[in-house]
GROMACS .gro file of C-alpha atoms in nm:
model
  482
    1MET     CA    1  -0.041   0.006  -0.006
    2ALA     CA    2   0.347   0.233   0.064
    3LEU     CA    3   0.429   0.163  -0.273
    4ILE     CA    4   0.129   0.212  -0.474
    5GLU     CA    5   0.041   0.583  -0.242
    6MET     CA    6   0.359   0.708  -0.458
    7VAL     CA    7   0.255   0.621  -0.798
    8PRO     CA    8   0.080   0.918  -0.969
    9ASP     CA    9  -0.338   0.911  -1.019
   10GLY     CA   10  -0.457   0.760  -1.378
   11HIS     CA   11  -0.079   0.534  -1.364
   12SER     CA   12  -0.204   0.217  -1.344
   13TYR     CA   13   0.126   0.012  -1.450
   14ILE     CA   14   0.430  -0.021  -1.283
   15SER     CA   15   0.816  -0.173  -1.350
   16PHE     CA   16   1.169  -0.243  -1.194
   17ASP     CA   17   1.342  -0.154  -1.494
   18ARG     CA   18   1.131   0.062  -1.773
   19SER     CA   19   1.123  -0.271  -1.988
   20HIS     CA   20   0.884  -0.508  -1.827
   21PHE     CA   21   0.557  -0.292  -1.721
   22ILE     CA   22   0.216  -0.476  -1.482
   23PRO     CA   23  -0.099  -0.361  -1.346
   24ILE     CA   24  -0.079  -0.254  -1.039
   25ASN     CA   25  -0.396  -0.474  -0.939
   26THR     CA   26  -0.156  -0.754  -0.985
   27LEU     CA   27   0.129  -0.652  -0.775
   28THR     CA   28   0.077  -0.959  -0.511
   29LYS     CA   29  -0.033  -1.208  -0.699
   30GLY     CA   30   0.337  -1.133  -0.926
   31GLU     CA   31   0.684  -1.224  -0.874
   32HIS     CA   32   0.833  -0.871  -0.922
   33LEU     CA   33   0.684  -0.724  -0.533
   34GLU     CA   34   1.056  -0.759  -0.384
   35ASP     CA   35   1.180  -0.683  -0.670
   36LEU     CA   36   1.001  -0.348  -0.666
   37ILE     CA   37   1.021  -0.273  -0.307
   38GLU     CA   38   1.390  -0.380  -0.335
   39SER     CA   39   1.460  -0.081  -0.637
   40LYS     CA   40   1.582   0.214  -0.576
   41GLN     CA   41   1.368   0.401  -0.836
   42ILE     CA   42   1.036   0.295  -1.050
   43PHE     CA   43   0.926   0.352  -1.359
   44THR     CA   44   0.516   0.388  -1.377
   45ARG     CA   45   0.286   0.423  -1.700
   46ASP     CA   46  -0.052   0.559  -1.772
   47THR     CA   47  -0.273   0.375  -2.088
   48GLN     CA   48  -0.159   0.603  -2.305
   49GLY     CA   49   0.170   0.580  -2.256
   50HIS     CA   50   0.280   0.840  -2.037
   51ARG     CA   51   0.550   0.782  -1.784
   52GLN     CA   52   0.726   0.877  -1.487
   53GLN     CA   53   1.019   0.796  -1.281
   54ILE     CA   54   0.979   0.776  -0.899
   55SER     CA   55   1.246   0.739  -0.701
   56VAL     CA   56   1.124   0.489  -0.378
   57SER     CA   57   1.463   0.489  -0.160
   58GLY     CA   58   1.286   0.540   0.150
   59LEU     CA   59   1.011   0.296   0.089
   60GLN     CA   60   1.115   0.040   0.357
   61SER     CA   61   1.236   0.293   0.688
   62LYS     CA   62   0.843   0.453   0.626
   63VAL     CA   63   0.702   0.140   0.676
   64ASP     CA   64   0.920   0.045   0.951
   65PRO     CA   65   1.273   0.218   1.035
   66ASN     CA   66   1.382  -0.149   1.230
   67LYS     CA   67   1.321  -0.387   1.007
   68THR     CA   68   1.340  -0.455   0.607
   69PHE     CA   69   1.037  -0.588   0.379
   70MET     CA   70   1.231  -0.933   0.347
   71LYS     CA   71   1.283  -0.931   0.725
   72ARG     CA   72   0.931  -0.938   0.865
   73LYS     CA   73   0.876  -1.187   0.570
   74GLU     CA   74   1.102  -1.384   0.689
   75GLU     CA   75   0.929  -1.388   1.056
   76VAL     CA   76   0.573  -1.440   0.992
   77GLU     CA   77   0.746  -1.727   0.717
   78THR     CA   78   0.887  -1.844   1.083
   79LYS     CA   79   0.621  -1.787   1.302
   80ALA     CA   80   0.340  -1.953   1.072
   81ALA     CA   81   0.593  -2.252   1.020
   82THR     CA   82   0.648  -2.257   1.408
   83PHE     CA   83   0.230  -2.245   1.501
   84ARG     CA   84   0.202  -2.548   1.221
   85ASP     CA   85   0.451  -2.747   1.417
   86ALA     CA   86   0.337  -2.678   1.761
   87THR     CA   87  -0.037  -2.761   1.613
   88SER     CA   88   0.105  -3.099   1.482
   89LYS     CA   89   0.188  -3.190   1.865
   90ARG     CA   90  -0.121  -3.110   2.007
   91ILE     CA   91  -0.262  -3.346   1.773
   92ARG     CA   92  -0.031  -3.609   1.809
   93ASP     CA   93  -0.035  -3.607   2.183
   94LEU     CA   94  -0.429  -3.536   2.163
   95ARG     CA   95  -0.403  -3.874   1.971
   96ALA     CA   96  -0.178  -4.054   2.229
   97ARG     CA   97  -0.389  -3.930   2.512
   98LEU     CA   98  -0.743  -4.033   2.321
   99THR     CA   99  -0.546  -4.415   2.277
  100ASN     CA  100  -0.513  -4.462   2.650
  101LEU     CA  101  -0.818  -4.261   2.782
  102ARG     CA  102  -1.042  -4.588   2.558
  103MET     CA  103  -0.804  -4.853   2.739
  104MET     CA  104  -0.869  -4.651   3.067
  105LYS     CA  105  -1.142  -4.814   3.338
  106PHE     CA  106  -1.445  -4.546   3.446
  107ASN     CA  107  -1.290  -4.476   3.813
  108GLU     CA  108  -0.946  -4.378   3.646
  109MET     CA  109  -1.107  -4.190   3.373
  110LEU     CA  110  -1.274  -3.972   3.649
  111ARG     CA  111  -1.011  -3.952   3.862
  112GLU     CA  112  -0.773  -3.788   3.602
  113ASN     CA  113  -1.068  -3.525   3.603
  114ALA     CA  114  -1.129  -3.457   3.950
  115GLU     CA  115  -1.177  -3.106   3.930
  116GLU     CA  116  -1.434  -3.128   3.729
  117MET     CA  117  -1.644  -3.362   3.923
  118ASP     CA  118  -1.764  -3.130   4.128
  119ASP     CA  119  -2.133  -3.096   4.036
  120LEU     CA  120  -2.119  -3.465   3.914
  121PHE     CA  121  -2.306  -3.596   4.231
  122ASP     CA  122  -2.562  -3.312   4.364
  123GLY     CA  123  -2.850  -3.519   4.244
  124PHE     CA  124  -2.755  -3.821   4.524
  125GLY     CA  125  -2.850  -3.561   4.849
  126ASP     CA  126  -2.725  -3.685   5.112
  127ARG     CA  127  -2.538  -3.974   4.957
  128GLU     CA  128  -2.325  -3.784   4.784
  129ASP     CA  129  -2.016  -3.949   4.944
  130LEU     CA  130  -2.179  -4.309   4.896
  131ALA     CA  131  -2.212  -4.298   4.547
  132ARG     CA  132  -1.905  -4.083   4.495
  133PHE     CA  133  -1.664  -4.380   4.692
  134LEU     CA  134  -1.880  -4.659   4.466
  135VAL     CA  135  -1.783  -4.459   4.119
  136LEU     CA  136  -1.430  -4.356   4.232
  137GLU     CA  137  -1.333  -4.716   4.379
  138GLY     CA  138  -1.446  -4.877   4.070
  139TYR     CA  139  -1.707  -5.097   4.233
  140LEU     CA  140  -1.992  -4.884   3.972
  141ASP     CA  141  -1.907  -4.874   3.638
  142ASP     CA  142  -2.050  -4.798   3.206
  143THR     CA  143  -2.067  -5.159   3.240
  144TYR     CA  144  -2.373  -5.193   3.547
  145TYR     CA  145  -2.617  -5.262   3.324
  146GLN     CA  146  -2.454  -5.577   3.202
  147TYR     CA  147  -2.448  -5.723   3.494
  148THR     CA  148  -2.770  -5.600   3.651
  149SER     CA  149  -3.002  -5.772   3.286
  150LEU     CA  150  -2.741  -6.067   3.279
  151PHE     CA  151  -3.065  -6.293   3.388
  152HIS     CA  152  -3.317  -6.125   3.268
  153SER     CA  153  -3.512  -6.277   2.911
  154GLY     CA  154  -3.406  -6.019   2.654
  155ARG     CA  155  -3.260  -5.983   2.325
  156LEU     CA  156  -2.945  -6.058   2.472
  157SER     CA  157  -2.876  -6.397   2.549
  158PRO     CA  158  -2.600  -6.523   2.844
  159ASN     CA  159  -2.335  -6.568   2.608
  160ASP     CA  160  -2.430  -6.298   2.458
  161ASN     CA  161  -2.394  -6.081   2.783
  162LYS     CA  162  -2.116  -6.280   2.865
  163PHE     CA  163  -1.898  -6.176   2.571
  164LEU     CA  164  -2.051  -5.813   2.647
  165ILE     CA  165  -1.915  -5.874   3.008
  166CYS     CA  166  -1.599  -5.973   2.935
  167ILE     CA  167  -1.493  -5.735   2.700
  168ARG     CA  168  -1.615  -5.446   2.915
  169SER     CA  169  -1.365  -5.602   3.220
  170PHE     CA  170  -1.084  -5.601   2.888
  171SER     CA  171  -1.055  -5.990   2.830
  172ASN     CA  172  -1.144  -6.078   2.519
  173PRO     CA  173  -1.234  -6.380   2.461
  174ASP     CA  174  -1.158  -6.680   2.163
  175PRO     CA  175  -1.188  -6.618   1.866
  176ASN     CA  176  -1.444  -6.902   1.836
  177PHE     CA  177  -1.619  -6.779   2.195
  178GLN     CA  178  -2.062  -6.906   2.113
  179ILE     CA  179  -2.227  -6.540   2.011
  180ASP     CA  180  -2.584  -6.628   2.010
  181ASN     CA  181  -2.707  -6.291   1.826
  182PRO     CA  182  -2.508  -6.094   1.670
  183ARG     CA  183  -2.638  -5.826   1.559
  184GLU     CA  184  -2.732  -5.721   1.911
  185VAL     CA  185  -2.420  -5.758   2.041
  186ILE     CA  186  -2.307  -5.557   1.774
  187ALA     CA  187  -2.529  -5.299   1.843
  188ALA     CA  188  -2.436  -5.292   2.247
  189MET     CA  189  -2.060  -5.253   2.130
  190ARG     CA  190  -1.906  -4.957   2.136
  191ASP     CA  191  -1.767  -4.749   1.836
  192GLU     CA  192  -1.422  -4.799   2.002
  193ASP     CA  193  -1.484  -5.162   2.019
  194PHE     CA  194  -1.415  -5.201   1.676
  195SER     CA  195  -1.080  -5.114   1.663
  196ARG     CA  196  -0.942  -5.333   1.928
  197ASN     CA  197  -0.938  -5.646   1.909
  198TYR     CA  198  -1.285  -5.733   2.058
  199VAL     CA  199  -1.390  -5.750   1.759
  200LEU     CA  200  -1.200  -6.046   1.674
  201ASN     CA  201  -1.457  -6.282   1.697
  202VAL     CA  202  -1.573  -6.503   1.380
  203LYS     CA  203  -1.946  -6.420   1.454
  204ILE     CA  204  -1.959  -6.057   1.477
  205VAL     CA  205  -1.769  -6.064   1.171
  206ASP     CA  206  -1.993  -6.304   0.989
  207GLY     CA  207  -2.247  -6.039   1.122
  208LEU     CA  208  -2.046  -5.698   0.949
  209LEU     CA  209  -1.883  -5.912   0.659
  210THR     CA  210  -2.272  -5.996   0.552
  211ASP     CA  211  -2.442  -5.743   0.573
  212PRO     CA  212  -2.251  -5.414   0.457
  213SER     CA  213  -2.431  -5.138   0.364
  214SER     CA  214  -2.496  -5.209   0.794
  215TYR     CA  215  -2.226  -5.172   0.931
  216ALA     CA  216  -1.954  -5.049   0.704
  217MET     CA  217  -1.790  -4.815   0.922
  218GLN     CA  218  -1.756  -5.120   1.193
  219ILE     CA  219  -1.554  -5.303   0.897
  220SER     CA  220  -1.387  -5.013   0.838
  221LYS     CA  221  -1.274  -5.040   1.221
  222LEU     CA  222  -1.186  -5.387   1.167
  223LEU     CA  223  -1.020  -5.411   0.879
  224ASN     CA  224  -0.772  -5.157   1.002
  225TYR     CA  225  -0.715  -5.312   1.292
  226VAL     CA  226  -0.567  -5.652   1.166
  227ILE     CA  227  -0.368  -5.368   0.932
  228SER     CA  228  -0.250  -5.192   1.253
  229ASP     CA  229  -0.153  -5.542   1.415
  230PHE     CA  230  -0.165  -5.788   1.142
  231GLU     CA  231   0.070  -6.027   1.307
  232GLY     CA  232  -0.097  -6.039   1.683
  233CYS     CA  233  -0.437  -6.154   1.475
  234GLU     CA  234  -0.313  -6.433   1.213
  235PRO     CA  235  -0.485  -6.715   1.559
  236PHE     CA  236  -0.835  -6.542   1.460
  237LEU     CA  237  -0.775  -6.496   1.117
  238ALA     CA  238  -0.705  -6.886   1.127
  239ALA     CA  239  -1.024  -6.902   1.343
  240TYR     CA  240  -1.197  -6.719   1.066
  241TYR     CA  241  -1.046  -6.907   0.775
  242ALA     CA  242  -1.129  -7.297   0.952
  243HIS     CA  243  -1.574  -7.171   1.053
  244GLY     CA  244  -1.611  -6.828   0.881
  245ALA     CA  245  -1.868  -6.738   0.631
  246ALA     CA  246  -1.791  -6.427   0.480
  247VAL     CA  247  -1.391  -6.513   0.366
  248ALA     CA  248  -1.408  -6.391   0.074
  249GLN     CA  249  -1.548  -6.056   0.202
  250LEU     CA  250  -1.244  -6.039   0.475
  251ILE     CA  251  -1.023  -6.088   0.194
  252ALA     CA  252  -1.141  -5.945  -0.086
  253GLY     CA  253  -1.133  -5.569   0.158
  254LEU     CA  254  -0.818  -5.637   0.304
  255ILE     CA  255  -0.652  -5.665  -0.062
  256ARG     CA  256  -0.904  -5.341  -0.157
  257ILE     CA  257  -0.770  -5.143   0.160
  258TRP     CA  258  -0.399  -5.271   0.197
  259PRO     CA  259  -0.170  -5.304  -0.121
  260ASP     CA  260   0.098  -5.493   0.045
  261PHE     CA  261  -0.123  -5.747   0.254
  262VAL     CA  262  -0.040  -6.055   0.000
  263ALA     CA  263   0.353  -5.965   0.086
  264VAL     CA  264   0.300  -5.946   0.474
  265ALA     CA  265   0.053  -6.249   0.471
  266LEU     CA  266   0.365  -6.480   0.216
  267ALA     CA  267   0.613  -6.359   0.470
  268SER     CA  268   0.400  -6.411   0.839
  269SER     CA  269   0.374  -6.806   0.966
  270GLY     CA  270   0.034  -6.893   0.827
  271ASN     CA  271   0.171  -6.783   0.493
  272LEU     CA  272   0.057  -7.151   0.321
  273THR     CA  273  -0.279  -7.073   0.489
  274HIS     CA  274  -0.323  -6.698   0.367
  275ALA     CA  275  -0.232  -6.853  -0.021
  276ALA     CA  276  -0.506  -7.134   0.006
  277ARG     CA  277  -0.771  -6.954   0.144
  278ILE     CA  278  -0.732  -6.676  -0.122
  279ILE     CA  279  -0.636  -6.891  -0.427
  280SER     CA  280  -0.975  -7.080  -0.312
  281HIS     CA  281  -1.228  -6.746  -0.243
  282LEU     CA  282  -1.158  -6.509  -0.451
  283SER     CA  283  -1.306  -6.471  -0.783
  284ASP     CA  284  -1.176  -6.563  -1.112
  285THR     CA  285  -1.198  -6.172  -1.202
  286GLN     CA  286  -1.031  -6.098  -0.836
  287LEU     CA  287  -0.689  -6.367  -0.851
  288LYS     CA  288  -0.673  -6.273  -1.188
  289ASP     CA  289  -0.631  -5.859  -1.149
  290LEU     CA  290  -0.470  -5.967  -0.827
  291ALA     CA  291  -0.197  -6.216  -0.960
  292SER     CA  292  -0.054  -5.884  -1.241
  293LYS     CA  293  -0.022  -5.707  -0.927
  294THR     CA  294   0.153  -5.883  -0.734
  295PRO     CA  295   0.371  -6.127  -0.906
  296ALA     CA  296   0.543  -6.280  -0.579
  297LEU     CA  297   0.197  -6.483  -0.513
  298ALA     CA  298   0.258  -6.677  -0.813
  299ALA     CA  299   0.602  -6.722  -0.748
  300PHE     CA  300   0.504  -6.771  -0.382
  301VAL     CA  301   0.264  -7.074  -0.522
  302SER     CA  302   0.522  -7.237  -0.774
  303GLN     CA  303   0.755  -7.262  -0.501
  304ASN     CA  304   0.494  -7.419  -0.273
  305LEU     CA  305   0.229  -7.609  -0.403
  306ALA     CA  306   0.189  -7.950  -0.273
  307ARG     CA  307   0.233  -7.776   0.043
  308ILE     CA  308  -0.025  -7.557  -0.037
  309LEU     CA  309  -0.259  -7.832  -0.126
  310GLU     CA  310  -0.142  -8.006   0.174
  311GLN     CA  311  -0.416  -7.754   0.346
  312GLY     CA  312  -0.710  -7.964   0.324
  313VAL     CA  313  -0.850  -7.650   0.089
  314ASP     CA  314  -1.014  -7.739  -0.232
  315PHE     CA  315  -1.044  -7.555  -0.504
  316PRO     CA  316  -0.982  -7.640  -0.813
  317PRO     CA  317  -0.679  -7.664  -1.011
  318GLU     CA  318  -0.835  -7.513  -1.316
  319ARG     CA  319  -0.769  -7.147  -1.087
  320LEU     CA  320  -0.406  -7.221  -1.126
  321LYS     CA  321  -0.399  -7.117  -1.497
  322LEU     CA  322  -0.583  -6.729  -1.335
  323LEU     CA  323  -0.175  -6.698  -1.166
  324ASP     CA  324  -0.012  -6.843  -1.425
  325VAL     CA  325   0.259  -7.044  -1.214
  326GLU     CA  326   0.516  -7.252  -1.301
  327THR     CA  327   0.543  -7.524  -1.032
  328VAL     CA  328   0.913  -7.612  -0.982
  329ASP     CA  329   0.859  -7.972  -0.817
  330LEU     CA  330   0.576  -8.178  -1.018
  331ALA     CA  331   0.632  -8.439  -0.870
  332ALA     CA  332   0.593  -8.302  -0.528
  333VAL     CA  333   0.230  -8.344  -0.658
  334THR     CA  334   0.187  -8.664  -0.714
  335ALA     CA  335  -0.077  -8.697  -0.441
  336HIS     CA  336  -0.310  -8.502  -0.632
  337PRO     CA  337  -0.337  -8.622  -0.977
  338GLY     CA  338  -0.595  -8.380  -1.119
  339PHE     CA  339  -0.420  -8.145  -1.050
  340VAL     CA  340  -0.104  -8.295  -1.229
  341ARG     CA  341  -0.324  -8.317  -1.517
  342VAL     CA  342  -0.441  -7.965  -1.527
  343LEU     CA  343  -0.052  -7.892  -1.441
  344PHE     CA  344   0.076  -8.064  -1.776
  345ASP     CA  345  -0.203  -8.008  -1.997
  346CYS     CA  346  -0.153  -7.580  -1.945
  347GLY     CA  347   0.241  -7.625  -1.891
  348LEU     CA  348   0.191  -7.495  -1.553
  349TYR     CA  349   0.525  -7.602  -1.445
  350ALA     CA  350   0.873  -7.548  -1.468
  351ILE     CA  351   1.138  -7.638  -1.758
  352SER     CA  352   1.392  -7.842  -1.569
  353ILE     CA  353   1.504  -8.172  -1.618
  354ASP     CA  354   1.315  -8.354  -1.258
  355ASN     CA  355   0.988  -8.204  -1.429
  356LEU     CA  356   1.050  -8.330  -1.726
  357ASN     CA  357   1.159  -8.680  -1.585
  358PHE     CA  358   0.838  -8.674  -1.443
  359ILE     CA  359   0.642  -8.611  -1.725
  360PHE     CA  360   0.774  -8.902  -1.930
  361ARG     CA  361   0.795  -9.154  -1.656
  362THR     CA  362   0.407  -9.051  -1.487
  363VAL     CA  363   0.240  -8.815  -1.759
  364LEU     CA  364   0.317  -8.982  -2.083
  365LEU     CA  365   0.407  -9.300  -1.909
  366LEU     CA  366   0.722  -9.422  -2.169
  367GLY     CA  367   0.999  -9.672  -2.104
  368ASP     CA  368   1.251  -9.559  -2.186
  369GLU     CA  369   1.477  -9.529  -1.953
  370VAL     CA  370   1.779  -9.387  -2.109
  371GLY     CA  371   1.607  -9.183  -2.391
  372PRO     CA  372   1.573  -8.859  -2.135
  373ALA     CA  373   1.928  -8.817  -2.042
  374GLU     CA  374   2.115  -8.925  -2.412
  375ARG     CA  375   1.793  -8.775  -2.633
  376ASN     CA  376   1.617  -8.569  -2.455
  377TYR     CA  377   1.454  -8.363  -2.765
  378THR     CA  378   1.434  -8.631  -2.981
  379LEU     CA  379   1.280  -8.794  -2.714
  380ILE     CA  380   1.012  -8.526  -2.689
  381LEU     CA  381   0.977  -8.466  -3.113
  382GLU     CA  382   0.908  -8.868  -3.082
  383SER     CA  383   0.605  -8.842  -2.797
  384GLY     CA  384   0.338  -8.622  -2.965
  385SER     CA  385   0.217  -8.496  -2.705
  386GLU     CA  386   0.084  -8.188  -2.850
  387PRO     CA  387   0.148  -7.978  -2.461
  388LEU     CA  388   0.486  -8.105  -2.449
  389LEU     CA  389   0.583  -7.993  -2.702
  390LYS     CA  390   0.364  -7.631  -2.655
  391LYS     CA  391   0.555  -7.580  -2.403
  392VAL     CA  392   0.939  -7.680  -2.444
  393ASP     CA  393   0.879  -7.456  -2.817
  394GLY     CA  394   0.702  -7.208  -2.635
  395GLN     CA  395   1.010  -7.141  -2.360
  396PHE     CA  396   1.371  -7.303  -2.575
  397ASP     CA  397   1.596  -7.091  -2.513
  398GLU     CA  398   1.503  -7.182  -2.079
  399TYR     CA  399   1.513  -7.538  -2.219
  400LEU     CA  400   1.838  -7.526  -2.389
  401GLU     CA  401   2.012  -7.363  -2.122
  402ASN     CA  402   1.845  -7.557  -1.816
  403VAL     CA  403   1.784  -7.890  -1.957
  404LEU     CA  404   1.990  -7.991  -2.304
  405LEU     CA  405   2.294  -7.782  -2.159
  406ARG     CA  406   2.325  -7.984  -1.854
  407LEU     CA  407   2.259  -8.313  -1.902
  408PRO     CA  408   2.626  -8.443  -2.011
  409GLU     CA  409   2.500  -8.742  -2.178
  410ASN     CA  410   2.262  -8.599  -2.400
  411ARG     CA  411   2.489  -8.659  -2.769
  412ARG     CA  412   2.261  -8.826  -2.911
  413GLU     CA  413   1.994  -8.620  -3.062
  414SER     CA  414   1.854  -8.702  -3.387
  415VAL     CA  415   1.882  -8.546  -3.731
  416GLU     CA  416   1.564  -8.414  -3.702
  417ALA     CA  417   1.565  -8.278  -3.395
  418MET     CA  418   1.896  -8.070  -3.484
  419HIS     CA  419   1.753  -7.957  -3.723
  420ARG     CA  420   1.473  -7.822  -3.590
  421VAL     CA  421   1.706  -7.658  -3.307
  422VAL     CA  422   1.910  -7.479  -3.562
  423ALA     CA  423   1.647  -7.301  -3.762
  424ARG     CA  424   1.522  -7.153  -3.484
  425GLU     CA  425   1.555  -6.790  -3.505
  426ASP     CA  426   1.516  -6.674  -3.147
  427LEU     CA  427   1.804  -6.858  -3.014
  428LYS     CA  428   2.171  -6.711  -2.844
  429LEU     CA  429   2.457  -6.754  -3.153
  430GLU     CA  430   2.709  -6.935  -2.807
  431PRO     CA  431   2.442  -7.169  -2.619
  432LEU     CA  432   2.295  -7.337  -2.993
  433VAL     CA  433   2.675  -7.364  -3.056
  434SER     CA  434   2.704  -7.559  -2.724
  435PHE     CA  435   2.425  -7.757  -2.743
  436LEU     CA  436   2.554  -7.863  -3.140
  437GLU     CA  437   2.915  -7.951  -3.001
  438GLN     CA  438   2.811  -8.150  -2.809
  439GLN     CA  439   2.596  -8.423  -3.031
  440SER     CA  440   2.822  -8.711  -3.219
  441THR     CA  441   2.528  -8.711  -3.476
  442LEU     CA  442   2.691  -8.504  -3.817
  443LEU     CA  443   2.441  -8.268  -4.022
  444PRO     CA  444   2.386  -8.384  -4.338
  445SER     CA  445   2.397  -8.080  -4.562
  446LEU     CA  446   2.444  -7.701  -4.475
  447ASP     CA  447   1.993  -7.695  -4.677
  448ASP     CA  448   1.792  -7.519  -4.409
  449VAL     CA  449   2.087  -7.430  -4.208
  450PRO     CA  450   2.106  -7.036  -4.124
  451ASP     CA  451   2.417  -6.860  -4.295
  452LYS     CA  452   2.462  -6.721  -3.863
  453LEU     CA  453   2.574  -7.097  -3.789
  454HIS     CA  454   2.755  -7.216  -4.165
  455VAL     CA  455   3.187  -7.118  -4.013
  456SER     CA  456   3.051  -7.256  -3.637
  457LEU     CA  457   2.943  -7.613  -3.789
  458PHE     CA  458   3.290  -7.676  -3.997
  459GLU     CA  459   3.438  -7.515  -3.676
  460ILE     CA  460   3.325  -7.737  -3.458
  461GLY     CA  461   3.312  -8.068  -3.675
  462LYS     CA  462   2.951  -8.071  -3.696
  463ILE     CA  463   2.895  -8.106  -4.044
  464GLU     CA  464   2.949  -8.389  -4.313
  465PRO     CA  465   3.282  -8.364  -4.481
  466THR     CA  466   3.108  -8.381  -4.867
  467TRP     CA  467   3.196  -8.159  -5.150
  468GLU     CA  468   2.845  -8.087  -5.192
  469ASN     CA  469   2.936  -7.884  -4.832
  470CYS     CA  470   3.193  -7.803  -4.864
  471LEU     CA  471   3.087  -7.602  -5.237
  472ALA     CA  472   2.743  -7.430  -5.079
  473PHE     CA  473   3.004  -7.290  -4.793
  474GLN     CA  474   3.184  -7.112  -5.062
  475ARG     CA  475   2.865  -6.971  -5.190
  476SER     CA  476   2.724  -6.871  -4.851
  477GLU     CA  477   2.758  -6.520  -4.769
  478SER     CA  478   2.901  -6.602  -4.430
  479TYR     CA  479   3.170  -6.837  -4.609
  480ASP     CA  480   3.529  -6.751  -4.422
  481ALA     CA  481   3.798  -6.915  -4.618
  482ASP     CA  482   4.056  -6.969  -4.339
   0.00000   0.00000   0.00000
């Protein structure tokens, strides 16, 4: 305002360098206010273009002789930051105190606020001292009505009352504690009870999850409590998996609000049960979406499928296709033939020597004991098994690295098998040459052999030494006279 007062009437533009004029009414929104205040002189202009030079060297001392504009701005910002920090600390302290208040007994809470109790007992008249004694010593508290109604017929059964009495006494019953009227018990519970372990009862959680429209707030508190103390909730989760009626809703809810649920569950002591229940209870769409977002699930199932099946949780083997697993050990799943068949037909296994030997022996029932070690790929071609050929040809680079090059006796592959290998365009040259080098069979001609392999075939001596092959080599683009 002090700066604007120095501007002549009718002049609505201002500049500190004669070239960049800005409207006066945008001073507080622009980035040049500080430059103008720090300048010794400014330039103004009216709408007709008439300009005037004004000295503003004494502007800051006129406003405040003791502090510059920048100094006062810094103090304001410092005070604002200090205030925010102090407020944030106060909020944190209050939240911590709120948690403690929820744990306090009624008489302890009253004692902490003794200065506000003067008028609380006036209504008791001559019995004020007795009432004060009974309340402050804990003989009467906010749960006393539960005891007086325990043996009266009504909406709450004795079991329901017993549960409520336990949680009011800061004692949490077993997750399978029998509750007869979940809706009535839920109605009798306090809001904060759903953020504590008191909510970890199978019947209560069933009541909440099967009616999400009525209990949205309570469900949110339940899920957030499980997230806050997942390890401590493991015994309840095990009980709920076994006896709960809404396991799918519980798992889906945790996945929805907690991106790390699967990772934490798979790292826990109950990881096998968690994995089995996730596969069993999620819908096809949910499971497929989860697999795409959390590759760790498919990796865990691939490594531990046999142990997961031992949990006794039934689910169709076709569900494994949604995870796109690659079972590490097919032989470990022998006790589950239905799973073995689906894993084989869908190619849901890792390409390894052990898995292929299991397939030759148990799935294809091949009696050739020597073939898998000496002519592995030839045996696969001769088997005529479409699922096996599809799996191997689809991941041939893995098959070459993990099987063919790791079988020291695999030296008797047929010419047809060798031709199929050299004709592939997706293989690196070095492992391909290593495979050819270990074969005792020679390729009869260069027909259908890519030019990039011609030199290598002559160098390692895996081509029939005929004039026709020599002449064909000399005509090839990769011919090397040496």
